[in-house]
Amino acid sequence: MNKIIIIGIGQKFRGDDAVGPEVVLAWEERYPQKAEKLQVKISPLPGLELLGLFEDADTAILVDAVQSGAEAGTIHVAGAEQLVSFGAGSGSVHGFGVAETLALGRLANPEAIPENLIIIGIEALILDVGSSISAEVRESIPNAVAKLDEIVLQYI
Amino acid sequence: MYEKIQVDALARVEGEGGLYIALDGDSISELRLDIYEPPRFFEGFLQGRYLQEVPDITARICGICPVAYQMSSVYALENAVGAKITPSIRKLRRLLYCGEYIESHALHIYMLQAPDLLGHESALSLAAVAPDVVKTALRLKKIGNEILRTIGGRSVHPVSSCVGGFYRFPKVEKLKDLLPDLRWGLEASKETARWAITLPYPEMDVDYEFVALTLPDEYAVIGGDVLSSKTGTIPVEEFLSVYPEKHIRHSNALHSSNASGDPYLVGPLARLNLNHEKLSPQAKAIVEELKLEFPITNPYKALIARAVELVQSYELAIEIVENYAPEGKSHVELDLKVGQGYAATEAPRGLLYHDYEVDEKGFIKTAHIIPPTAQNLARVEEDLRQLIPQVIDKEHAEATLDCEHLIRSYDPCISCATHFLTLDIERK
């Protein structure tokens, strides 16, 4: 059976960075029976530890805020190889970005990376410390939940 | 002629700050390490908190060295109320600290400084040519995380420590499960040290005042007196009077200096230079095998000191886990009373001092935290002054990179003090 893990990435109180966990938790609440069949994790700031979160999953779905210059709230779906285009690196290795970490994992430890890796990126507007999720991004949460469910159905 | 060189972000340094250098011909007219994010006010918002909240709050100061903040705070608060912990508690604290050293040092050696020395833009480009090196790094670091997770409940900001000990002792078998990985890590860290010695380090020789904790019969990380290579030892209670902090106009982080106003160095080089004779046997054997001569006075070679401490941390972790058989309660009862307490422990980046004043019910009246990065800021500025004449004739991008490399060799976790770094050089 296909082992699936969903990881919501992002910090609370850091504006739209909180949207990844929000979407994952909203999906879990809406589809508890599906959620039981797979693993759901929330990771505020995984850094290099992201590589340890996959365990032996065949499919990992990451939900994270991204910045690509698109309109706030835009939902992107990408494979790991496309993630670099979001420029998601954090510029600080202590806080390794998701794209950087996945690239590093693929080079140094490819067996730790699930066969299927899908990233749902929600375009962020505000990432300031102390801010809450912006109205634009909040509005997109139902669509992101639907998108997440659509992807789960493809792999479950 | 006027030229301004600006780099908007100094990558691979935790936190945010800036370096400004003004050159007038060949001489440096001004050099300052700017810290421009507001201070974090931890000392302020600890006031009025119950002392048992302090370890979990101070752990939040840093995501890389939360254990250091917890350990300095619990020891200072135990000192304030006169609590004496048991040997079992101390050993487990020491093991927790090993986990933090392993995690932090593996990250800095392989992911932060080695790419600089080897001419790589990042760990990512290093991984492209040397995937096995980065794979080793990831595993070495992960084992440190596992120690933290096993003792602390989670791998970042562990939650098990309290004033008086631990909320509970981890299960013996859980800790013993770590042994195969720890044994692999010990050998891998010896290889790390052998590899570290072969890296191309820029030449630099600085007459440092090294400052680190010292204990009579162990490589000091927890407790001990404060030892200076120039002025000898003082008890930790006198730390602030001998190494006062001062506000610097350009920085939100306080700068420390010795009593004469001169900068001093804390961190792995200071520790190793002052305490190498007290290393554990296999770490000492590596020092001999590599024919290290002390004192090491090249700041870039802090990487070698970190590698030796990585061996030491794995070796000590194995010893503690093999003999782990907790006795007595996991925390001692506190007899709350009015008091003032002081403590320092050695964070991976250097000496971390805390003092607290508590009232009769155990609430914090005042708190004082002096992180290692803030202590080293003035020292980094002085080292940059020494470096600038050597890089002044280089292309500006290259000169900038050279400055970045020197700053990064300190592993400045500027978020410990405040946040972020940009590099700005002005030539007149």
Coordinates of C-alpha atoms in Angstrom, one line a residue:
Chain A
M1 CA 0.0 0.0 0.0
N2 CA 1.1 3.5 -0.8
K3 CA 2.3 5.2 2.4
I4 CA 1.4 8.9 2.3
I5 CA 2.6 11.6 4.5
I6 CA 1.2 15.2 4.5
I7 CA 3.4 17.9 6.1
G8 CA 2.2 21.4 6.8
I9 CA 5.2 23.7 7.0
G10 CA 5.3 27.1 8.5
Q11 CA 5.3 29.2 11.7
K12 CA 2.5 30.8 13.5
F13 CA 2.8 34.5 14.1
R14 CA 4.8 34.9 11.0
G15 CA 2.0 36.2 8.7
D16 CA 1.2 33.9 5.8
D17 CA 3.9 31.5 6.7
A18 CA 1.2 29.9 8.9
V19 CA -1.0 28.9 6.0
G20 CA 0.6 25.5 5.4
P21 CA -0.3 24.1 8.8
E22 CA -3.7 25.8 8.6
V23 CA -4.5 24.1 5.3
V24 CA -3.4 20.7 6.5
L25 CA -5.3 21.0 9.8
A26 CA -8.4 22.2 8.0
W27 CA -8.2 19.2 5.6
E28 CA -7.7 16.8 8.5
E29 CA -10.8 18.2 10.3
R30 CA -12.9 18.0 7.2
Y31 CA -11.8 14.5 6.1
P32 CA -11.0 12.7 9.4
Q33 CA -11.6 9.2 7.9
K34 CA -9.1 9.8 5.1
A35 CA -6.7 11.4 7.5
E36 CA -6.7 8.2 9.6
K37 CA -5.3 6.3 6.7
L38 CA -2.2 8.4 6.3
Q39 CA 0.2 10.4 8.4
V40 CA -0.3 14.1 9.0
K41 CA 2.6 16.2 10.5
I42 CA 3.0 19.9 11.3
S43 CA 6.5 21.3 11.2
P44 CA 6.9 25.0 11.9
L45 CA 10.5 25.3 10.8
P46 CA 11.9 21.9 9.7
G47 CA 15.2 23.0 8.2
L48 CA 17.4 20.0 7.5
E49 CA 15.2 17.9 9.7
L50 CA 12.7 17.8 6.9
L51 CA 14.7 14.9 5.5
G52 CA 14.0 12.9 8.7
L53 CA 10.3 13.6 8.6
F54 CA 9.5 11.5 5.5
E55 CA 10.4 8.2 7.3
D56 CA 9.6 5.5 4.8
A57 CA 6.7 7.3 3.0
D58 CA 6.2 6.6 -0.7
T59 CA 4.4 9.8 -1.2
A60 CA 4.9 13.1 0.6
I61 CA 2.7 16.1 0.1
L62 CA 4.2 19.3 1.5
V63 CA 2.0 22.3 2.1
D64 CA 3.9 25.5 2.5
A65 CA 3.8 29.3 1.9
V66 CA 5.8 30.3 -1.1
Q67 CA 7.0 33.5 -2.8
S68 CA 7.2 33.5 -6.5
G69 CA 5.9 36.9 -7.4
A70 CA 2.4 35.6 -8.3
E71 CA -0.8 37.1 -6.8
A72 CA -1.3 36.5 -3.1
G73 CA -3.3 33.4 -2.5
T74 CA -2.4 31.7 -5.8
I75 CA -2.1 28.0 -5.3
H76 CA 0.9 26.3 -7.0
V77 CA 1.3 22.6 -7.3
A78 CA 4.8 21.4 -8.1
G79 CA 7.1 18.5 -8.0
A80 CA 10.3 18.8 -6.0
E81 CA 12.4 19.7 -9.1
Q82 CA 10.2 22.7 -9.8
L83 CA 10.4 24.1 -6.3
V84 CA 13.7 26.0 -6.8
S85 CA 11.7 28.4 -9.1
F86 CA 9.8 29.6 -6.0
G87 CA 13.1 30.8 -4.5
A88 CA 12.2 29.3 -1.2
G89 CA 15.7 29.2 0.2
S90 CA 15.8 31.2 3.4
G91 CA 19.3 32.6 2.9
S92 CA 20.4 31.2 6.2
V93 CA 21.7 27.7 6.5
H94 CA 20.7 27.5 10.2
G95 CA 17.2 27.8 8.8
F96 CA 17.7 25.7 5.6
G97 CA 14.8 26.4 3.2
V98 CA 12.6 23.6 1.9
A99 CA 13.9 23.8 -1.7
E100 CA 17.5 23.8 -0.5
T101 CA 16.9 20.9 1.9
L102 CA 15.2 18.8 -0.7
A103 CA 17.9 19.5 -3.2
L104 CA 20.6 18.6 -0.7
G105 CA 18.7 15.5 0.3
R106 CA 18.5 14.4 -3.4
L107 CA 22.2 14.8 -3.8
A108 CA 23.5 13.5 -0.5
N109 CA 20.8 11.1 0.6
P110 CA 18.5 10.2 -2.3
E111 CA 17.0 7.1 -0.5
A112 CA 15.6 9.4 2.2
I113 CA 13.4 11.2 -0.4
P114 CA 10.0 9.7 -1.2
E115 CA 9.3 8.5 -4.7
N116 CA 6.4 11.0 -5.1
L117 CA 6.9 14.4 -3.7
I118 CA 4.3 17.0 -4.3
I119 CA 4.4 20.6 -3.0
I120 CA 1.3 22.7 -2.6
G121 CA 2.6 26.2 -2.4
I122 CA 0.3 29.1 -1.4
E123 CA 1.6 32.4 -2.5
A124 CA 2.3 34.6 0.5
L125 CA 1.8 38.3 0.9
I126 CA 3.0 39.0 4.4
L127 CA 5.7 37.2 6.3
D128 CA 6.4 39.6 9.1
V129 CA 7.0 38.5 12.6
G130 CA 3.9 39.0 14.8
S131 CA 1.5 39.2 11.8
S132 CA -1.4 36.9 11.2
I133 CA -2.5 35.4 7.9
S134 CA -3.5 38.1 5.4
A135 CA -7.1 38.3 4.1
E136 CA -6.0 37.4 0.6
V137 CA -4.3 34.3 1.7
R138 CA -7.0 33.3 4.1
E139 CA -9.5 33.5 1.3
S140 CA -7.6 30.9 -0.6
I141 CA -7.5 28.3 2.2
P142 CA -10.7 26.5 1.1
N143 CA -9.3 26.1 -2.4
A144 CA -6.0 24.9 -1.0
V145 CA -7.9 22.3 1.1
A146 CA -9.7 21.1 -2.0
K147 CA -6.5 20.9 -3.9
L148 CA -4.9 18.9 -1.2
D149 CA -7.8 16.5 -1.1
E150 CA -7.6 16.2 -4.9
I151 CA -4.0 15.2 -4.7
V152 CA -4.5 12.8 -1.8
L153 CA -7.2 11.0 -3.9
Q154 CA -4.7 10.5 -6.6
Y155 CA -2.3 8.6 -4.4
I156 CA -4.4 7.0 -1.7
Chain B
M1 CA 37.1 58.8 -5.8
Y2 CA 34.3 57.2 -4.0
E3 CA 33.0 53.7 -4.3
K4 CA 30.3 52.0 -2.3
I5 CA 30.0 48.2 -2.2
Q6 CA 27.0 46.7 -0.7
V7 CA 25.9 43.1 -0.3
D8 CA 22.3 42.8 0.9
A9 CA 22.4 39.6 2.8
L10 CA 25.3 37.7 4.4
A11 CA 24.1 34.2 3.7
R12 CA 24.7 31.3 6.0
V13 CA 24.7 33.3 9.2
E14 CA 21.8 32.8 11.6
G15 CA 20.0 36.1 12.3
E16 CA 20.2 39.4 10.7
G17 CA 22.8 42.2 11.0
G18 CA 25.3 44.2 8.9
L19 CA 28.9 44.9 8.6
Y20 CA 30.0 48.4 7.5
I21 CA 33.5 49.2 6.6
A22 CA 34.7 52.7 5.5
L23 CA 38.1 52.8 3.9
D24 CA 40.1 56.0 3.5
G25 CA 42.8 55.0 1.1
D26 CA 44.5 52.0 2.7
S27 CA 43.4 52.7 6.2
I28 CA 40.2 51.8 7.9
S29 CA 38.4 55.0 9.1
E30 CA 35.5 53.1 10.4
L31 CA 34.4 49.5 11.0
R32 CA 31.3 48.4 12.7
L33 CA 29.2 45.4 12.9
D34 CA 25.6 46.7 12.8
I35 CA 22.8 44.9 14.5
Y36 CA 19.6 46.5 13.5
E37 CA 16.7 44.3 14.6
P38 CA 15.3 45.3 17.9
P39 CA 16.7 43.4 20.9
R40 CA 14.5 40.6 21.9
F41 CA 13.6 41.8 25.4
F42 CA 13.9 38.4 26.9
E43 CA 15.5 39.8 30.1
G44 CA 12.5 42.2 30.3
F45 CA 9.7 39.7 29.9
L46 CA 11.2 37.1 32.2
Q47 CA 10.6 39.6 35.1
G48 CA 7.5 38.5 37.1
R49 CA 7.6 35.0 35.7
Y50 CA 7.8 31.9 37.9
L51 CA 11.2 30.4 37.9
Q52 CA 10.1 27.1 36.4
E53 CA 8.9 29.0 33.3
V54 CA 12.4 30.3 32.6
P55 CA 14.1 27.3 31.0
D56 CA 11.4 26.9 28.4
I57 CA 11.2 30.6 27.7
T58 CA 15.0 31.1 27.4
A59 CA 15.2 28.0 25.2
R60 CA 13.3 30.1 22.6
I61 CA 16.1 32.6 22.3
C62 CA 17.9 30.2 19.9
G63 CA 16.8 27.3 17.7
I64 CA 20.3 26.1 17.4
C65 CA 21.4 26.2 21.0
P66 CA 18.2 26.0 23.1
V67 CA 19.9 23.5 25.5
A68 CA 22.6 26.1 26.4
Y69 CA 20.0 28.6 27.3
Q70 CA 18.1 26.1 29.4
M71 CA 21.3 24.9 31.1
S72 CA 22.6 28.3 32.0
S73 CA 19.2 29.3 33.3
V74 CA 18.5 26.2 35.4
Y75 CA 22.0 26.3 37.0
A76 CA 21.7 30.1 37.8
L77 CA 18.2 29.6 39.3
E78 CA 19.4 26.6 41.3
N79 CA 22.2 28.7 42.5
A80 CA 19.7 31.4 43.5
V81 CA 17.6 29.1 45.7
G82 CA 20.5 27.0 46.9
A83 CA 19.3 23.7 45.2
K84 CA 21.9 20.9 44.8
I85 CA 21.2 18.5 42.0
T86 CA 22.2 14.8 42.0
P87 CA 25.0 13.2 39.9
S88 CA 22.4 11.4 37.8
I89 CA 20.8 14.7 36.9
R90 CA 24.1 16.3 36.0
K91 CA 25.1 13.4 33.8
L92 CA 21.9 13.5 31.9
R93 CA 22.3 17.3 31.5
R94 CA 25.7 16.7 30.2
L95 CA 24.4 14.2 27.7
L96 CA 21.7 16.6 26.5
Y97 CA 24.5 19.1 26.0
C98 CA 26.4 16.6 23.9
G99 CA 23.4 16.3 21.6
E100 CA 23.4 20.1 21.1
Y101 CA 27.2 20.2 20.4
I102 CA 26.9 17.4 17.9
E103 CA 24.0 19.0 16.1
S104 CA 25.5 22.5 16.1
H105 CA 29.1 21.6 15.3
A106 CA 28.2 19.1 12.5
L107 CA 26.1 21.9 11.0
H108 CA 28.7 24.5 11.2
I109 CA 31.7 22.4 10.1
Y110 CA 30.1 20.8 7.1
M111 CA 27.3 23.1 6.0
L112 CA 28.5 26.5 6.9
Q113 CA 32.3 26.8 7.1
A114 CA 33.6 24.0 4.9
P115 CA 31.9 25.2 1.8
D116 CA 33.7 28.6 2.3
L117 CA 37.1 27.0 2.7
L118 CA 36.6 24.8 -0.3
G119 CA 35.4 27.6 -2.5
H120 CA 31.8 26.5 -2.7
E121 CA 28.9 28.8 -2.7
S122 CA 26.9 26.6 -0.3
A123 CA 26.5 23.2 1.1
L124 CA 24.4 22.4 -1.9
S125 CA 27.2 23.0 -4.4
L126 CA 29.5 21.0 -2.0
A127 CA 26.9 18.2 -2.1
A128 CA 27.0 18.1 -5.9
V129 CA 30.7 17.3 -5.9
A130 CA 31.0 15.5 -2.6
P131 CA 27.7 13.9 -1.8
D132 CA 29.3 11.4 0.7
V133 CA 30.7 14.3 2.8
V134 CA 27.3 15.9 3.1
K135 CA 25.6 12.6 3.7
T136 CA 28.0 12.0 6.7
A137 CA 27.2 15.5 7.9
L138 CA 23.5 15.0 7.7
R139 CA 23.8 11.7 9.7
L140 CA 26.2 13.2 12.3
K141 CA 23.8 16.0 12.9
K142 CA 20.7 13.9 13.0
I143 CA 22.2 11.8 15.8
G144 CA 22.5 14.9 17.8
N145 CA 18.9 15.7 17.2
E146 CA 18.0 12.1 18.3
I147 CA 19.8 12.7 21.6
L148 CA 17.8 15.8 22.1
R149 CA 14.5 14.1 21.2
T150 CA 15.2 11.1 23.5
I151 CA 15.9 13.2 26.5
G152 CA 14.1 16.4 25.7
G153 CA 10.9 15.2 24.1
R154 CA 11.6 16.9 20.8
S155 CA 14.7 17.8 18.8
V156 CA 14.3 21.6 18.9
H157 CA 13.5 23.5 22.0
P158 CA 13.4 20.4 24.2
V159 CA 10.8 20.5 27.0
S160 CA 12.1 18.1 29.7
S161 CA 14.4 20.3 31.7
C162 CA 13.3 22.1 34.9
V163 CA 15.0 24.0 37.7
G164 CA 16.1 21.1 39.9
G165 CA 16.5 18.5 37.2
F166 CA 14.2 16.9 34.6
Y167 CA 10.4 16.4 34.7
R168 CA 11.3 12.7 34.3
F169 CA 14.2 10.6 33.4
P170 CA 14.2 9.0 29.9
K171 CA 13.8 5.2 29.8
V172 CA 17.1 3.3 30.0
E173 CA 16.3 1.2 26.9
K174 CA 15.4 4.3 24.8
L175 CA 18.8 5.8 25.5
K176 CA 20.7 2.5 24.9
D177 CA 19.0 2.3 21.5
L178 CA 21.1 5.3 20.6
L179 CA 24.4 3.4 21.1
P180 CA 24.9 2.0 17.6
D181 CA 24.5 5.4 16.0
L182 CA 26.7 7.0 18.7
R183 CA 29.4 4.5 18.0
W184 CA 29.2 5.2 14.3
G185 CA 29.3 8.9 15.1
L186 CA 32.4 8.6 17.1
E187 CA 34.3 7.0 14.3
A188 CA 32.8 9.5 11.7
S189 CA 33.7 12.4 13.9
K190 CA 37.3 11.2 14.1
E191 CA 37.3 11.1 10.3
T192 CA 35.8 14.6 10.3
A193 CA 38.8 15.8 12.4
R194 CA 41.3 14.1 10.0
W195 CA 39.5 15.7 7.1
A196 CA 39.3 19.1 8.9
I197 CA 43.1 19.3 9.2
T198 CA 43.5 19.0 5.4
L199 CA 41.2 21.9 4.6
P200 CA 42.8 25.1 3.2
Y201 CA 42.7 27.7 5.9
P202 CA 43.5 31.3 5.2
E203 CA 46.6 32.5 7.1
M204 CA 45.8 34.6 10.1
D205 CA 47.3 35.0 13.5
V206 CA 45.7 36.9 16.3
D207 CA 46.9 37.6 19.8
Y208 CA 43.6 36.6 21.5
E209 CA 42.5 36.7 25.1
F210 CA 40.8 33.3 25.3
V211 CA 38.0 33.1 27.8
A212 CA 36.3 29.8 28.7
L213 CA 35.0 27.9 31.7
T214 CA 37.4 25.6 33.4
L215 CA 37.0 22.7 35.8
P216 CA 39.8 20.7 37.5
D217 CA 39.1 17.3 36.0
E218 CA 36.9 17.6 33.0
Y219 CA 36.6 19.5 29.8
A220 CA 34.3 22.3 31.1
V221 CA 30.9 22.7 29.5
I222 CA 28.7 22.9 32.7
G223 CA 29.9 24.8 35.7
G224 CA 33.4 25.8 36.7
D225 CA 35.3 29.1 37.0
V226 CA 35.9 31.5 34.2
L227 CA 39.5 31.2 32.9
S228 CA 41.2 33.8 30.8
S229 CA 44.5 33.1 28.9
K230 CA 45.7 36.5 30.0
T231 CA 44.4 37.1 33.5
G232 CA 43.7 33.8 35.1
T233 CA 40.5 32.6 36.8
I234 CA 37.6 34.3 38.5
P235 CA 34.4 32.8 40.0
V236 CA 31.4 33.1 37.7
E237 CA 29.8 35.5 40.2
E238 CA 32.4 38.1 39.2
F239 CA 31.9 37.6 35.5
L240 CA 30.0 40.8 34.8
S241 CA 32.4 43.0 36.8
V242 CA 35.4 41.6 34.9
Y243 CA 33.7 41.4 31.5
P244 CA 31.3 44.3 31.4
E245 CA 28.8 44.9 28.6
K246 CA 28.3 48.2 27.0
H247 CA 25.9 49.7 24.6
I248 CA 27.4 50.5 21.2
R249 CA 25.7 53.2 19.2
H250 CA 25.5 51.2 16.0
S251 CA 24.3 48.0 17.6
N252 CA 21.2 46.7 19.3
A253 CA 23.3 43.9 20.8
L254 CA 25.4 44.8 23.8
H255 CA 29.2 44.5 23.2
S256 CA 31.4 42.9 25.9
S257 CA 35.0 43.6 26.7
N258 CA 37.4 42.8 29.4
A259 CA 38.0 45.2 32.3
S260 CA 40.6 47.2 30.2
G261 CA 38.1 47.6 27.4
D262 CA 39.7 45.1 25.1
P263 CA 37.8 42.5 23.2
Y264 CA 38.2 38.8 24.1
L265 CA 37.3 35.5 22.4
V266 CA 34.9 32.9 23.6
G267 CA 33.9 29.7 21.8
P268 CA 35.5 26.4 20.6
L269 CA 39.0 27.9 20.0
A270 CA 39.1 29.4 23.5
R271 CA 37.8 26.2 25.1
L272 CA 40.2 23.9 23.2
N273 CA 43.2 26.2 23.8
L274 CA 42.5 26.5 27.5
N275 CA 41.2 23.0 28.3
H276 CA 42.7 20.6 25.7
E277 CA 44.5 18.7 28.4
K278 CA 41.2 17.7 29.9
L279 CA 39.7 16.2 26.7
S280 CA 38.4 12.7 26.8
P281 CA 40.9 9.9 25.9
Q282 CA 39.9 9.5 22.2
A283 CA 39.5 13.2 21.6
K284 CA 43.0 13.7 23.1
A285 CA 44.3 10.9 20.9
I286 CA 43.0 12.7 17.9
V287 CA 44.7 15.9 19.0
E288 CA 47.9 14.0 19.2
E289 CA 47.4 12.2 15.9
L290 CA 46.8 15.5 14.1
K291 CA 49.8 17.0 15.9
L292 CA 47.8 20.1 16.9
E293 CA 49.9 22.7 18.6
F294 CA 48.4 25.1 21.2
P295 CA 47.4 27.8 21.3
I296 CA 45.7 27.8 17.9
T297 CA 45.5 31.5 17.0
N298 CA 43.9 31.4 13.6
P299 CA 40.2 32.1 13.8
Y300 CA 39.4 30.1 10.7
K301 CA 40.7 27.0 12.5
A302 CA 37.9 27.1 14.9
L303 CA 36.6 24.4 12.6
I304 CA 39.3 22.1 13.8
A305 CA 38.4 22.9 17.4
R306 CA 34.8 22.0 16.6
A307 CA 35.8 18.8 15.0
V308 CA 37.8 17.8 18.1
E309 CA 34.8 18.7 20.3
L310 CA 32.6 16.6 18.0
V311 CA 34.8 13.6 18.8
Q312 CA 34.7 14.6 22.5
S313 CA 30.9 14.9 22.4
Y314 CA 30.3 11.5 20.8
E315 CA 32.8 9.8 23.1
L316 CA 31.3 11.3 26.2
A317 CA 27.8 10.6 25.0
I318 CA 28.7 6.9 24.6
E319 CA 30.2 6.8 28.1
I320 CA 27.1 8.4 29.7
V321 CA 24.6 6.2 27.8
E322 CA 26.5 3.0 28.5
N323 CA 26.5 3.8 32.2
Y324 CA 23.1 5.3 32.4
A325 CA 21.2 4.0 35.4
P326 CA 19.3 7.0 36.9
E327 CA 19.2 7.1 40.7
G328 CA 16.9 9.0 42.9
K329 CA 14.2 11.5 41.8
S330 CA 14.5 13.1 38.4
H331 CA 14.4 16.5 40.1
V332 CA 15.2 17.8 43.5
E333 CA 12.7 19.7 45.6
L334 CA 13.2 23.5 45.6
D335 CA 13.2 25.4 48.9
L336 CA 12.1 28.8 47.6
K337 CA 13.7 31.8 49.1
V338 CA 14.9 35.3 48.1
G339 CA 18.2 34.9 46.3
Q340 CA 20.5 36.0 43.6
G341 CA 22.0 33.2 41.4
Y342 CA 24.7 33.1 38.8
A343 CA 25.8 30.5 36.3
A344 CA 27.6 30.0 33.0
T345 CA 27.8 27.1 30.7
E346 CA 29.6 26.6 27.4
A347 CA 27.2 27.0 24.5
P348 CA 28.6 25.6 21.3
R349 CA 29.4 29.2 20.3
G350 CA 31.0 30.0 23.7
L351 CA 30.4 31.0 27.3
L352 CA 26.8 31.8 28.1
Y353 CA 26.3 33.7 31.3
H354 CA 22.9 34.1 33.2
D355 CA 22.1 35.7 36.5
Y356 CA 18.7 36.0 38.2
E357 CA 17.3 37.6 41.2
V358 CA 14.2 35.8 42.6
D359 CA 11.7 36.7 45.3
E360 CA 10.5 34.5 48.2
K361 CA 7.9 32.8 46.1
G362 CA 10.3 32.0 43.2
F363 CA 9.3 34.8 40.9
I364 CA 11.9 36.5 38.8
K365 CA 12.8 40.1 39.8
T366 CA 15.7 40.6 37.4
A367 CA 17.3 38.6 34.7
H368 CA 20.6 39.0 32.9
I369 CA 21.7 37.0 29.9
I370 CA 25.0 37.4 28.1
P371 CA 25.2 35.3 24.9
P372 CA 28.5 34.3 23.4
T373 CA 27.9 36.0 20.0
A374 CA 27.5 39.3 21.7
Q375 CA 30.7 38.7 23.6
N376 CA 32.5 38.0 20.4
L377 CA 31.2 40.9 18.4
A378 CA 33.9 43.3 19.4
R379 CA 36.5 40.6 18.7
V380 CA 35.1 40.0 15.2
E381 CA 35.4 43.7 14.5
E382 CA 39.0 43.7 15.6
D383 CA 39.8 40.6 13.4
L384 CA 38.1 42.3 10.4
R385 CA 40.4 45.3 11.0
Q386 CA 43.3 42.9 10.7
L387 CA 41.9 41.3 7.5
I388 CA 40.9 44.4 5.6
P389 CA 44.5 45.4 4.5
Q390 CA 44.9 42.0 3.0
V391 CA 41.8 42.1 0.9
I392 CA 41.7 45.8 0.1
D393 CA 43.2 45.4 -3.4
K394 CA 41.0 42.6 -4.4
E395 CA 37.9 42.8 -6.6
H396 CA 35.1 44.0 -4.4
A397 CA 33.0 40.8 -4.7
E398 CA 36.0 38.8 -3.6
A399 CA 36.9 41.2 -0.8
T400 CA 33.3 41.0 0.4
L401 CA 33.4 37.2 0.3
D402 CA 36.7 37.2 2.4
C403 CA 35.0 39.3 5.1
E404 CA 32.0 37.0 5.0
H405 CA 34.2 33.9 5.5
L406 CA 35.9 35.4 8.5
I407 CA 32.7 36.4 10.1
R408 CA 31.2 33.0 9.4
S409 CA 34.1 31.2 11.0
Y410 CA 32.9 32.4 14.3
D411 CA 29.5 30.7 13.7
P412 CA 27.8 33.9 14.8
C413 CA 24.4 33.0 15.8
I414 CA 23.4 36.7 15.8
S415 CA 19.8 35.8 16.5
C416 CA 21.1 34.9 20.0
A417 CA 21.7 38.6 20.4
T418 CA 19.5 40.0 17.7
H419 CA 19.1 39.3 14.0
F420 CA 20.7 39.5 10.4
L421 CA 23.7 40.7 8.5
T422 CA 24.4 42.7 5.4
L423 CA 27.8 43.8 4.3
D424 CA 28.6 47.3 3.2
I425 CA 32.0 48.6 2.4
E426 CA 32.6 52.2 1.5
R427 CA 35.9 53.4 -0.1
K428 CA 36.9 57.0 -0.1

